[in-house]
Amino acid sequence: MDHDISRRNFARIAGLGALSAALPAVAAGKPEEASAAAARARTFPRGFLWGTATASYQVEGAVNEDGRGPSIWDTFSHTPGKTVNGATGDVADDHYHRYKQDVQLMKALGVKAYRFSIAWPRVFPQGSGSPNPKGLDFYNRLVDELLANGIAPFATLYHWDLPQALQDNGGGWESRDTAEAFGRYAGYVAQHLSDRVKHFFTINEFGAFVELGYRIGIHAPGLQLPPGRFNQTRHHAVLGHGLAVQAIRANAKPGTKVGLAENMTICCPVIEDDANIRAAERATREMNAQYMTVIQEGRYTDAYLARTVADSPKFTPADLKVISSPLDFVGINIYTPTWIRADDSPLGFTPVPNPSSYPHMASSWLTIGPEALYWGPRNVAKLWKVKEIYITENGCSSSDVPAADGKVYDTDRIMYLRNYLTQLQRATTDAVPVKGYFCWSLMDNFEWADGYTNRFGLHYVDYATQTRTPKLSASFYRETIRRNAVA
Ligand code: NOJ
């Protein structure tokens, strides 16, 4: 190790907070001790980007305003029996009208970035054809407000609110036309916003909207397609991503960066020894073959094609080239781990099922495993030589009942965040190139089929009055941001 570590260089790797903790060791010419001190202080690299995230249908409301067309989530949530208590996003957090107030919530937290999504049916009410300028205007206003408050806008182009017209004509993502329409929409938005928005995400969570919407049927559009049609739908989704990457590059101002936000299966070694660590790397490729791996490698793995056999997607080499268009960064949404152990099966790994006693947060699917925030980015960086990674979502649901004094003491969320962030900090000390973290979510919102029953916010929302109240976790997050270290 280089013992001639200058104060400036050290500050760059370790961040300012660690600097004071580590300086005596640096001065004494002992950089190993200095880095250990940074680890003890749980400090992030200087310039680490702290943010929060939301998505259009989950917060905006105003579904019939300013020419917005209907989306598949309007249709689905209005279909009896599809969401808990028949909840819809008609009003949600009324963010469409209250965005200025919500930007102030962000400012009070001290975040420097905000990840939001653009509702495709506001911009193209029919999915393609004529744009609706009033729809884009909302995002112009939001972006300007963010920038005026020193917060960088990170825009997601697809967070599940597909224009209903595209579902009606051709079956939504089942059709290649939707992938092509998505590319055109992405290019249009990039052309109009990239003077101010420097980071675009194409698609949020293939692993959720395709699987839950087109195979299991518990999300919009509520289909259970047979395997062949379903695998083709998966293919069209990654193709849409690639077409959007190309359209953004063709239409955006120079310097605009593009990536995606994917909820990969996060494969963690069940024991951190060599054999299991290698097994988790192999599992990362195979268990994400249909989305992240084909996007990174430009081919479906042999095992995926062998698994799907006659139901494999139909594709051309040209498709694979589009799908694997180079990205500037990778965003990963991380909530739960998948534990992996090495075995002597042909693929050399096996997922270990959780016992029934395995702990989870308020949402039963949200099993706890802070190590996911270490191994997720670490494996992406290692397998695909990715140089810029963002954690585009992490957070949890909690029962969040206001106490007699009106405050929400969400100690479970603080426990969750502190442990996950400690593992993320561990990744940064191991030089994994994680550049930022977006806490899900800024405020409670419409949690899809769970309606308003599961709350993920740092701010409690009283839906009757639309009052936002910071939870105790908001104080934790503010302090973490202020220190640039786990609080
Ligand atoms: C992932 C999704 O992107 C987001 O919309 C959802 O609310 C959170 N996870 C929590 O389930």
Short mmCIF file of C-alpha atoms and ligand atoms in Angstrom, two decimals:
data_model
loop_
_atom_site.label_atom_id
_atom_site.label_comp_id
_atom_site.label_asym_id
_atom_site.label_seq_id
_atom_site.Cartn_x
_atom_site.Cartn_y
_atom_site.Cartn_z
CA MET A 1 0.00 0.00 0.00
CA ASP A 2 1.17 3.51 -0.77
CA HIS A 3 2.39 5.05 2.48
CA ASP A 4 2.74 8.48 0.97
CA ILE A 5 -0.97 9.17 1.22
CA SER A 6 -1.64 12.89 0.98
CA ARG A 7 -4.35 14.59 2.95
CA ARG A 8 -6.16 15.52 -0.26
CA ASN A 9 -6.12 12.03 -1.73
CA PHE A 10 -7.18 10.50 1.47
CA ALA A 11 -10.08 12.91 1.75
CA ARG A 12 -11.17 11.90 -1.72
CA ILE A 13 -11.38 8.21 -0.91
CA ALA A 14 -12.58 8.37 2.61
CA GLY A 15 -14.75 11.47 2.85
CA LEU A 16 -14.39 14.40 5.19
CA GLY A 17 -16.00 12.89 8.26
CA ALA A 18 -13.51 10.05 8.30
CA LEU A 19 -10.70 12.45 7.78
CA SER A 20 -10.80 13.85 11.28
CA ALA A 21 -11.12 10.36 12.77
CA ALA A 22 -8.24 9.11 10.67
CA LEU A 23 -5.85 12.05 10.64
CA PRO A 24 -3.67 11.05 13.57
CA ALA A 25 -3.01 7.69 11.88
CA VAL A 26 -2.30 9.39 8.55
CA ALA A 27 0.05 11.83 10.24
CA ALA A 28 1.80 8.91 11.83
CA GLY A 29 2.27 7.43 8.34
CA LYS A 30 -0.04 4.47 8.96
CA PRO A 31 -2.64 4.44 6.18
CA GLU A 32 -3.99 0.98 7.10
CA GLU A 33 -4.94 2.35 10.47
CA ALA A 34 -6.40 5.41 8.77
CA SER A 35 -8.65 3.28 6.61
CA ALA A 36 -9.67 1.23 9.64
CA ALA A 37 -10.60 4.48 11.36
CA ALA A 38 -12.74 5.47 8.37
CA ALA A 39 -14.46 2.10 8.58
CA ARG A 40 -15.08 2.58 12.29
CA ALA A 41 -16.55 5.99 11.59
CA ARG A 42 -18.64 4.32 8.81
CA THR A 43 -17.91 7.22 6.51
CA PHE A 44 -18.82 7.37 2.80
CA PRO A 45 -16.58 8.72 0.04
CA ARG A 46 -16.52 12.45 -0.45
CA GLY A 47 -19.24 13.58 -2.86
CA PHE A 48 -21.37 10.51 -2.21
CA LEU A 49 -24.84 11.40 -3.52
CA TRP A 50 -27.67 11.07 -1.03
CA GLY A 51 -31.19 11.09 -2.40
CA THR A 52 -34.77 9.95 -2.08
CA ALA A 53 -37.12 8.43 -4.63
CA THR A 54 -40.78 8.24 -5.66
CA ALA A 55 -42.72 7.26 -8.78
CA SER A 56 -45.43 9.07 -10.74
CA TYR A 57 -48.49 6.87 -10.21
CA GLN A 58 -47.58 6.31 -6.55
CA VAL A 59 -47.55 10.00 -5.59
CA GLU A 60 -48.93 12.34 -8.23
CA GLY A 61 -52.72 11.89 -8.27
CA ALA A 62 -54.34 14.35 -10.71
CA VAL A 63 -55.04 11.48 -13.07
CA ASN A 64 -57.47 13.44 -15.20
CA GLU A 65 -55.65 16.75 -15.33
CA ASP A 66 -53.98 18.63 -18.14
CA GLY A 67 -54.70 16.04 -20.79
CA ARG A 68 -53.18 12.95 -19.13
CA GLY A 69 -54.39 9.76 -20.78
CA PRO A 70 -55.38 6.66 -18.79
CA SER A 71 -52.71 4.14 -17.82
CA ILE A 72 -52.95 0.42 -17.15
CA TRP A 73 -52.70 1.19 -13.44
CA ASP A 74 -55.83 3.38 -13.56
CA THR A 75 -57.69 0.51 -15.17
CA PHE A 76 -56.27 -2.13 -12.86
CA SER A 77 -56.76 -0.24 -9.59
CA HIS A 78 -60.35 0.58 -10.58
CA THR A 79 -61.10 -3.09 -11.22
CA PRO A 80 -62.79 -4.51 -8.10
CA GLY A 81 -60.65 -6.86 -6.05
CA LYS A 82 -57.28 -5.93 -7.51
CA THR A 83 -55.93 -3.67 -4.76
CA VAL A 84 -56.32 -3.76 -0.98
CA ASN A 85 -59.48 -1.83 -0.02
CA GLY A 86 -59.99 -0.92 -3.66
CA ALA A 87 -57.28 1.75 -3.38
CA THR A 88 -56.39 3.77 -6.49
CA GLY A 89 -53.80 6.40 -7.37
CA ASP A 90 -56.50 8.97 -8.25
CA VAL A 91 -55.30 11.32 -5.52
CA ALA A 92 -52.36 9.47 -3.90
CA ASP A 93 -50.14 12.16 -2.30
CA ASP A 94 -51.52 14.92 -4.51
CA HIS A 95 -47.90 15.58 -5.39
CA TYR A 96 -48.97 17.04 -8.75
CA HIS A 97 -50.26 20.08 -6.83
CA ARG A 98 -47.98 19.91 -3.78
CA TYR A 99 -44.62 19.32 -5.43
CA LYS A 100 -43.19 22.60 -4.12
CA GLN A 101 -43.91 21.62 -0.56
CA ASP A 102 -42.43 18.17 -1.25
CA VAL A 103 -39.23 19.70 -2.58
CA GLN A 104 -38.97 21.54 0.75
CA LEU A 105 -39.21 18.20 2.57
CA MET A 106 -36.24 17.02 0.54
CA LYS A 107 -34.35 20.18 1.25
CA ALA A 108 -34.91 19.78 4.98
CA LEU A 109 -33.48 16.25 4.77
CA GLY A 110 -30.41 17.62 3.02
CA VAL A 111 -30.67 15.34 -0.01
CA LYS A 112 -28.81 16.44 -3.10
CA ALA A 113 -30.71 14.24 -5.59
CA TYR A 114 -34.29 13.19 -6.24
CA ARG A 115 -35.33 10.21 -8.32
CA PHE A 116 -38.85 10.62 -9.71
CA SER A 117 -40.61 9.10 -12.68
CA ILE A 118 -42.29 10.64 -15.67
CA ALA A 119 -45.80 9.44 -16.45
CA TRP A 120 -45.74 8.35 -20.08
CA PRO A 121 -49.51 8.97 -20.46
CA ARG A 122 -49.08 12.60 -19.42
CA VAL A 123 -46.57 13.16 -22.21
CA PHE A 124 -48.18 10.92 -24.86
CA PRO A 125 -51.78 10.31 -23.74
CA GLN A 126 -52.17 7.59 -26.39
CA GLY A 127 -48.68 6.20 -25.93
CA SER A 128 -47.46 7.50 -29.28
CA GLY A 129 -48.61 10.01 -31.86
CA SER A 130 -49.09 13.60 -30.70
CA PRO A 131 -47.41 14.73 -27.51
CA ASN A 132 -49.32 16.67 -24.88
CA PRO A 133 -47.19 19.71 -24.00
CA LYS A 134 -49.12 20.34 -20.78
CA GLY A 135 -48.04 16.92 -19.55
CA LEU A 136 -44.38 17.65 -20.00
CA ASP A 137 -44.87 21.07 -18.41
CA PHE A 138 -45.43 19.49 -15.02
CA TYR A 139 -41.98 17.93 -15.19
CA ASN A 140 -40.49 21.20 -16.38
CA ARG A 141 -41.91 22.88 -13.29
CA LEU A 142 -40.72 20.08 -11.01
CA VAL A 143 -37.20 20.05 -12.47
CA ASP A 144 -36.90 23.82 -12.17
CA GLU A 145 -38.07 23.73 -8.57
CA LEU A 146 -35.56 21.00 -7.72
CA LEU A 147 -32.67 22.85 -9.32
CA ALA A 148 -33.64 26.10 -7.61
CA ASN A 149 -33.27 24.20 -4.33
CA GLY A 150 -29.93 22.61 -5.15
CA ILE A 151 -31.35 19.13 -5.79
CA ALA A 152 -30.32 17.16 -8.90
CA PRO A 153 -33.19 15.58 -10.84
CA PHE A 154 -32.79 11.88 -11.73
CA ALA A 155 -35.66 10.92 -14.05
CA THR A 156 -37.07 7.44 -14.63
CA LEU A 157 -38.94 7.09 -17.91
CA TYR A 158 -41.01 4.02 -17.09
CA HIS A 159 -42.23 3.20 -13.62
CA TRP A 160 -45.12 1.00 -14.71
CA ASP A 161 -47.85 3.45 -15.80
CA LEU A 162 -48.12 2.26 -19.39
CA PRO A 163 -50.61 4.22 -21.53
CA GLN A 164 -53.78 2.12 -21.66
CA ALA A 165 -54.01 2.61 -25.43
CA LEU A 166 -50.82 0.58 -25.88
CA GLN A 167 -52.24 -2.25 -23.83
CA ASP A 168 -55.49 -2.17 -25.81
CA ASN A 169 -53.76 -2.19 -29.20
CA GLY A 170 -51.38 -5.11 -29.26
CA GLY A 171 -51.14 -6.19 -25.64
CA GLY A 172 -48.70 -3.68 -24.16
CA TRP A 173 -45.20 -5.10 -23.65
CA GLU A 174 -46.30 -8.28 -25.36
CA SER A 175 -45.93 -6.31 -28.56
CA ARG A 176 -42.76 -5.07 -30.18
CA ASP A 177 -44.67 -1.89 -31.04
CA THR A 178 -44.66 -0.91 -27.37
CA ALA A 179 -40.87 -1.25 -27.23
CA GLU A 180 -40.62 1.02 -30.27
CA ALA A 181 -43.10 3.54 -28.90
CA PHE A 182 -41.10 3.60 -25.67
CA GLY A 183 -37.97 4.50 -27.60
CA ARG A 184 -39.75 7.41 -29.31
CA TYR A 185 -41.18 8.69 -26.02
CA ALA A 186 -37.74 8.44 -24.35
CA GLY A 187 -36.12 10.41 -27.16
CA TYR A 188 -38.79 13.11 -26.95
CA VAL A 189 -38.39 13.54 -23.19
CA ALA A 190 -34.59 13.55 -23.43
CA GLN A 191 -34.76 16.24 -26.09
CA HIS A 192 -36.89 18.48 -23.86
CA LEU A 193 -35.43 17.88 -20.41
CA SER A 194 -31.75 17.05 -20.91
CA ASP A 195 -30.76 20.70 -20.72
CA ARG A 196 -31.44 20.27 -16.98
CA VAL A 197 -31.79 16.54 -16.28
CA LYS A 198 -28.38 14.89 -16.49
CA HIS A 199 -29.34 11.34 -15.47
CA PHE A 200 -32.07 9.23 -17.04
CA PHE A 201 -33.20 5.76 -16.08
CA THR A 202 -34.99 3.89 -18.83
CA ILE A 203 -37.05 1.30 -17.01
CA ASN A 204 -37.74 0.59 -13.38
CA GLU A 205 -37.73 -3.05 -12.27
CA PHE A 206 -38.26 -5.42 -15.18
CA GLY A 207 -38.20 -8.09 -12.50
CA ALA A 208 -41.39 -6.67 -10.99
CA PHE A 209 -43.59 -5.20 -13.69
CA VAL A 210 -43.09 -7.96 -16.26
CA GLU A 211 -43.26 -10.86 -13.81
CA LEU A 212 -46.10 -9.54 -11.65
CA GLY A 213 -48.05 -7.96 -14.49
CA TYR A 214 -47.76 -10.50 -17.31
CA ARG A 215 -46.99 -13.84 -15.60
CA ILE A 216 -48.47 -13.81 -12.10
CA GLY A 217 -51.16 -11.23 -12.79
CA ILE A 218 -51.20 -9.42 -9.45
CA HIS A 219 -50.06 -6.11 -10.96
CA ALA A 220 -51.38 -4.27 -14.03
CA PRO A 221 -52.29 -5.37 -16.62
CA GLY A 222 -53.18 -8.49 -14.58
CA LEU A 223 -52.28 -11.15 -17.15
CA GLN A 224 -51.07 -14.71 -16.78
CA LEU A 225 -49.52 -15.35 -20.16
CA PRO A 226 -48.38 -18.82 -21.18
CA PRO A 227 -44.55 -19.25 -21.12
CA GLY A 228 -43.79 -18.61 -24.81
CA ARG A 229 -45.74 -15.35 -24.94
CA PHE A 230 -44.43 -14.39 -21.55
CA ASN A 231 -40.76 -14.85 -22.48
CA GLN A 232 -41.40 -12.79 -25.58
CA THR A 233 -42.81 -10.05 -23.34
CA ARG A 234 -39.61 -10.13 -21.28
CA HIS A 235 -37.64 -9.77 -24.49
CA HIS A 236 -39.67 -6.78 -25.65
CA ALA A 237 -39.12 -5.08 -22.31
CA VAL A 238 -35.32 -5.31 -22.55
CA LEU A 239 -35.55 -4.33 -26.21
CA GLY A 240 -37.56 -1.24 -25.21
CA HIS A 241 -34.81 -0.38 -22.75
CA GLY A 242 -32.15 -0.63 -25.47
CA LEU A 243 -34.17 1.43 -27.94
CA ALA A 244 -34.63 4.08 -25.26
CA VAL A 245 -30.89 4.17 -24.53
CA GLN A 246 -30.21 4.79 -28.23
CA ALA A 247 -32.96 7.39 -28.54
CA ILE A 248 -31.70 9.26 -25.48
CA ARG A 249 -28.18 9.30 -26.89
CA ALA A 250 -29.48 10.57 -30.22
CA ASN A 251 -31.62 13.35 -28.74
CA ALA A 252 -30.05 14.47 -25.48
CA LYS A 253 -27.55 17.23 -24.83
CA PRO A 254 -23.93 16.07 -24.61
CA GLY A 255 -23.02 14.86 -21.16
CA THR A 256 -26.40 13.28 -20.45
CA LYS A 257 -26.02 9.92 -18.70
CA VAL A 258 -28.29 6.95 -19.12
CA GLY A 259 -28.83 3.77 -17.14
CA LEU A 260 -31.61 1.64 -15.69
CA ALA A 261 -33.03 0.81 -12.26
CA GLU A 262 -33.35 -2.93 -11.87
CA ASN A 263 -34.46 -5.07 -8.96
CA MET A 264 -32.02 -7.86 -9.70
CA THR A 265 -32.02 -10.99 -7.65
CA ILE A 266 -29.32 -10.11 -5.14
CA CYS A 267 -27.27 -13.24 -4.65
CA CYS A 268 -25.38 -13.29 -1.34
CA PRO A 269 -23.02 -16.03 -0.20
CA VAL A 270 -24.61 -17.77 2.74
CA ILE A 271 -21.18 -17.99 4.34
CA GLU A 272 -18.45 -15.58 3.22
CA ASP A 273 -15.86 -18.13 2.11
CA ASP A 274 -14.31 -18.58 -1.27
CA ALA A 275 -16.55 -21.35 -2.58
CA ASN A 276 -19.80 -19.64 -1.63
CA ILE A 277 -18.62 -16.24 -2.84
CA ARG A 278 -17.86 -17.74 -6.29
CA ALA A 279 -21.22 -19.53 -6.24
CA ALA A 280 -23.03 -16.23 -5.55
CA GLU A 281 -21.23 -14.66 -8.53
CA ARG A 282 -22.36 -17.48 -10.82
CA ALA A 283 -25.87 -17.23 -9.42
CA THR A 284 -25.94 -13.47 -10.10
CA ARG A 285 -25.47 -14.13 -13.82
CA GLU A 286 -27.91 -16.99 -14.09
CA MET A 287 -30.67 -15.72 -11.86
CA ASN A 288 -30.74 -12.43 -13.75
CA ALA A 289 -30.31 -13.93 -17.22
CA GLN A 290 -33.55 -12.60 -18.67
CA TYR A 291 -32.88 -8.93 -17.79
CA MET A 292 -29.61 -7.64 -16.36
CA THR A 293 -27.35 -10.31 -17.83
CA VAL A 294 -28.62 -9.96 -21.40
CA ILE A 295 -28.41 -6.17 -21.05
CA GLN A 296 -24.80 -6.38 -19.84
CA GLU A 297 -23.57 -9.22 -22.05
CA GLY A 298 -25.69 -9.00 -25.21
CA ARG A 299 -26.66 -12.66 -25.04
CA TYR A 300 -29.05 -14.91 -23.18
CA THR A 301 -27.08 -17.43 -21.13
CA ASP A 302 -27.03 -21.01 -22.41
CA ALA A 303 -28.72 -22.16 -19.23
CA TYR A 304 -31.59 -19.68 -19.75
CA LEU A 305 -32.18 -20.83 -23.32
CA ALA A 306 -31.91 -24.47 -22.22
CA ARG A 307 -34.43 -23.80 -19.46
CA THR A 308 -36.98 -22.08 -21.68
CA VAL A 309 -36.45 -24.48 -24.68
CA ALA A 310 -39.45 -24.31 -26.99
CA ASP A 311 -40.71 -21.26 -25.11
CA SER A 312 -37.51 -19.26 -25.61
CA PRO A 313 -37.97 -15.73 -26.90
CA LYS A 314 -37.58 -15.12 -30.64
CA PHE A 315 -34.87 -12.57 -31.33
CA THR A 316 -32.28 -11.49 -33.85
CA PRO A 317 -28.59 -10.65 -33.36
CA ALA A 318 -29.57 -7.04 -34.10
CA ASP A 319 -31.99 -7.10 -31.14
CA LEU A 320 -29.21 -8.27 -28.84
CA LYS A 321 -27.03 -5.42 -29.99
CA VAL A 322 -29.72 -2.88 -29.20
CA ILE A 323 -30.47 -4.48 -25.82
CA SER A 324 -26.82 -4.32 -24.79
CA SER A 325 -26.26 -0.70 -25.84
CA PRO A 326 -23.53 0.58 -23.49
CA LEU A 327 -24.74 2.32 -20.34
CA ASP A 328 -23.19 5.12 -18.32
CA PHE A 329 -24.26 3.65 -14.99
CA VAL A 330 -26.29 0.89 -13.42
CA GLY A 331 -29.01 1.49 -10.83
CA ILE A 332 -30.03 -1.34 -8.55
CA ASN A 333 -33.12 -1.41 -6.33
CA ILE A 334 -32.22 -3.52 -3.32
CA TYR A 335 -34.52 -4.71 -0.57
CA THR A 336 -33.94 -8.41 0.14
CA PRO A 337 -31.14 -10.95 -0.22
CA THR A 338 -31.25 -14.34 -1.92
CA TRP A 339 -28.90 -16.64 -0.01
CA ILE A 340 -26.72 -18.83 -2.17
CA ARG A 341 -24.54 -21.80 -1.39
CA ALA A 342 -22.05 -23.65 -3.56
CA ASP A 343 -22.93 -27.16 -4.64
CA ASP A 344 -21.81 -29.63 -7.29
CA SER A 345 -24.82 -29.22 -9.58
CA PRO A 346 -23.98 -28.27 -13.21
CA LEU A 347 -24.43 -24.57 -12.45
CA GLY A 348 -22.45 -24.83 -9.23
CA PHE A 349 -24.85 -23.04 -6.91
CA THR A 350 -28.20 -23.40 -5.25
CA PRO A 351 -30.46 -20.82 -3.59
CA VAL A 352 -31.10 -21.60 0.08
CA PRO A 353 -34.78 -21.15 0.96
CA ASN A 354 -35.53 -19.08 4.05
CA PRO A 355 -36.97 -20.95 7.01
CA SER A 356 -40.43 -19.86 8.15
CA SER A 357 -38.87 -18.06 11.13
CA TYR A 358 -36.84 -15.77 8.83
CA PRO A 359 -37.46 -12.10 9.82
CA HIS A 360 -39.19 -9.63 7.53
CA MET A 361 -40.43 -6.06 7.69
CA ALA A 362 -44.12 -5.04 7.56
CA SER A 363 -44.44 -6.26 3.95
CA SER A 364 -44.15 -10.04 4.20
CA TRP A 365 -41.96 -10.23 1.07
CA LEU A 366 -39.43 -7.85 2.58
CA THR A 367 -37.05 -10.32 4.24
CA ILE A 368 -34.10 -8.68 5.96
CA GLY A 369 -30.50 -9.08 4.82
CA PRO A 370 -28.29 -5.98 5.05
CA GLU A 371 -25.50 -7.87 3.25
CA ALA A 372 -27.54 -7.44 0.05
CA LEU A 373 -26.30 -3.86 -0.03
CA TYR A 374 -22.72 -5.13 -0.04
CA TRP A 375 -22.95 -8.10 -2.43
CA GLY A 376 -25.39 -6.52 -4.89
CA PRO A 377 -23.14 -3.70 -6.10
CA ARG A 378 -19.99 -5.74 -5.50
CA ASN A 379 -21.11 -8.51 -7.85
CA VAL A 380 -22.35 -6.10 -10.53
CA ALA A 381 -19.02 -4.27 -10.49
CA LYS A 382 -17.03 -7.48 -10.54
CA LEU A 383 -18.98 -9.43 -13.17
CA TRP A 384 -19.56 -6.66 -15.69
CA LYS A 385 -16.81 -4.14 -14.89
CA VAL A 386 -19.43 -1.49 -14.15
CA LYS A 387 -17.78 1.77 -13.08
CA GLU A 388 -20.74 3.77 -11.79
CA ILE A 389 -23.44 2.25 -9.61
CA TYR A 390 -26.37 3.85 -7.80
CA ILE A 391 -28.60 2.22 -5.25
CA THR A 392 -31.77 3.54 -6.85
CA GLU A 393 -34.07 2.21 -4.14
CA ASN A 394 -33.67 0.82 -0.65
CA GLY A 395 -35.96 1.19 2.33
CA CYS A 396 -38.73 -0.67 4.08
CA SER A 397 -42.32 -0.72 5.19
CA SER A 398 -43.23 -0.33 8.84
CA SER A 399 -46.57 -0.29 10.65
CA ASP A 400 -46.01 3.43 11.36
CA VAL A 401 -48.76 4.26 13.85
CA PRO A 402 -48.56 7.86 15.11
CA ALA A 403 -47.99 8.05 18.89
CA ALA A 404 -50.09 10.19 21.25
CA ASP A 405 -47.84 13.17 20.48
CA GLY A 406 -48.53 12.75 16.76
CA LYS A 407 -44.99 11.57 15.95
CA VAL A 408 -44.04 8.30 14.31
CA TYR A 409 -41.24 6.47 16.15
CA ASP A 410 -40.24 4.00 13.43
CA THR A 411 -37.32 2.39 15.22
CA ASP A 412 -37.63 -0.70 13.00
CA ARG A 413 -36.99 1.40 9.87
CA ILE A 414 -33.97 3.02 11.52
CA MET A 415 -32.66 -0.43 12.45
CA TYR A 416 -33.16 -1.56 8.85
CA LEU A 417 -31.53 1.49 7.28
CA ARG A 418 -28.60 1.58 9.69
CA ASN A 419 -27.72 -2.06 9.06
CA TYR A 420 -28.11 -1.85 5.28
CA LEU A 421 -26.13 1.38 5.07
CA THR A 422 -23.35 -0.14 7.14
CA GLN A 423 -22.99 -2.83 4.49
CA LEU A 424 -23.09 -0.23 1.72
CA GLN A 425 -20.32 1.67 3.45
CA ARG A 426 -18.37 -1.59 3.61
CA ALA A 427 -18.73 -1.83 -0.17
CA THR A 428 -17.31 1.67 -0.64
CA THR A 429 -14.30 0.87 1.56
CA ASP A 430 -13.71 -2.16 -0.70
CA ALA A 431 -13.61 0.27 -3.66
CA VAL A 432 -16.95 -0.87 -5.13
CA PRO A 433 -17.89 2.15 -7.29
CA VAL A 434 -21.20 3.04 -5.62
CA LYS A 435 -21.78 6.73 -6.24
CA GLY A 436 -25.10 7.36 -4.56
CA TYR A 437 -28.10 6.04 -2.66
CA PHE A 438 -31.80 6.88 -3.04
CA CYS A 439 -33.94 6.04 -0.04
CA TRP A 440 -37.36 4.65 -0.91
CA SER A 441 -39.35 6.65 -0.25
CA LEU A 442 -39.58 10.37 0.39
CA MET A 443 -43.08 9.84 1.76
CA ASP A 444 -45.74 7.18 2.19
CA ASN A 445 -47.54 6.49 -1.08
CA PHE A 446 -49.68 4.15 -3.17
CA GLU A 447 -47.96 0.79 -2.73
CA TRP A 448 -49.46 -0.85 -5.83
CA ALA A 449 -51.67 -3.86 -5.07
CA ASP A 450 -51.13 -3.25 -1.34
CA GLY A 451 -52.84 0.12 -1.70
CA TYR A 452 -52.10 2.44 1.20
CA THR A 453 -51.62 -0.29 3.79
CA ASN A 454 -47.83 -0.58 3.57
CA ARG A 455 -45.99 2.64 4.30
CA PHE A 456 -42.44 3.11 3.00
CA GLY A 457 -41.96 6.84 3.61
CA LEU A 458 -39.48 8.86 5.60
CA HIS A 459 -42.49 11.17 5.98
CA TYR A 460 -45.82 10.02 7.29
CA VAL A 461 -48.74 11.05 5.08
CA ASP A 462 -52.17 11.56 6.57
CA TYR A 463 -54.17 10.86 3.43
CA ALA A 464 -57.31 12.59 4.76
CA THR A 465 -55.56 15.93 5.16
CA GLN A 466 -52.46 15.37 2.98
CA THR A 467 -50.30 16.44 5.92
CA ARG A 468 -46.72 15.20 5.76
CA THR A 469 -44.90 14.58 9.07
CA PRO A 470 -41.24 13.56 9.28
CA LYS A 471 -40.83 10.21 10.99
CA LEU A 472 -37.96 9.48 13.37
CA SER A 473 -36.23 7.79 10.42
CA ALA A 474 -36.18 11.15 8.62
CA SER A 475 -34.03 12.49 11.50
CA PHE A 476 -31.77 9.43 11.19
CA TYR A 477 -31.39 9.95 7.46
CA ARG A 478 -30.79 13.70 7.83
CA GLU A 479 -28.02 13.04 10.35
CA THR A 480 -26.47 10.37 8.13
CA ILE A 481 -26.42 12.79 5.21
CA ARG A 482 -25.01 15.59 7.38
CA ARG A 483 -22.14 13.40 8.60
CA ASN A 484 -21.75 11.53 5.30
CA ALA A 485 -21.52 8.53 7.58
CA VAL A 486 -23.94 6.01 9.06
CA ALA A 487 -25.55 7.71 12.07
C1 NOJ B 1 -40.01 -1.22 -5.86
C2 NOJ B 1 -40.80 -0.31 -6.73
O1 NOJ B 1 -40.00 0.28 -7.72
C3 NOJ B 1 -41.58 0.73 -5.96
O2 NOJ B 1 -42.52 1.25 -6.84
C4 NOJ B 1 -42.20 0.10 -4.73
O3 NOJ B 1 -43.05 0.98 -4.06
C5 NOJ B 1 -41.09 -0.35 -3.81
N1 NOJ B 1 -40.27 -1.32 -4.49
C6 NOJ B 1 -41.57 -0.98 -2.51
O4 NOJ B 1 -42.30 -2.13 -2.79
#
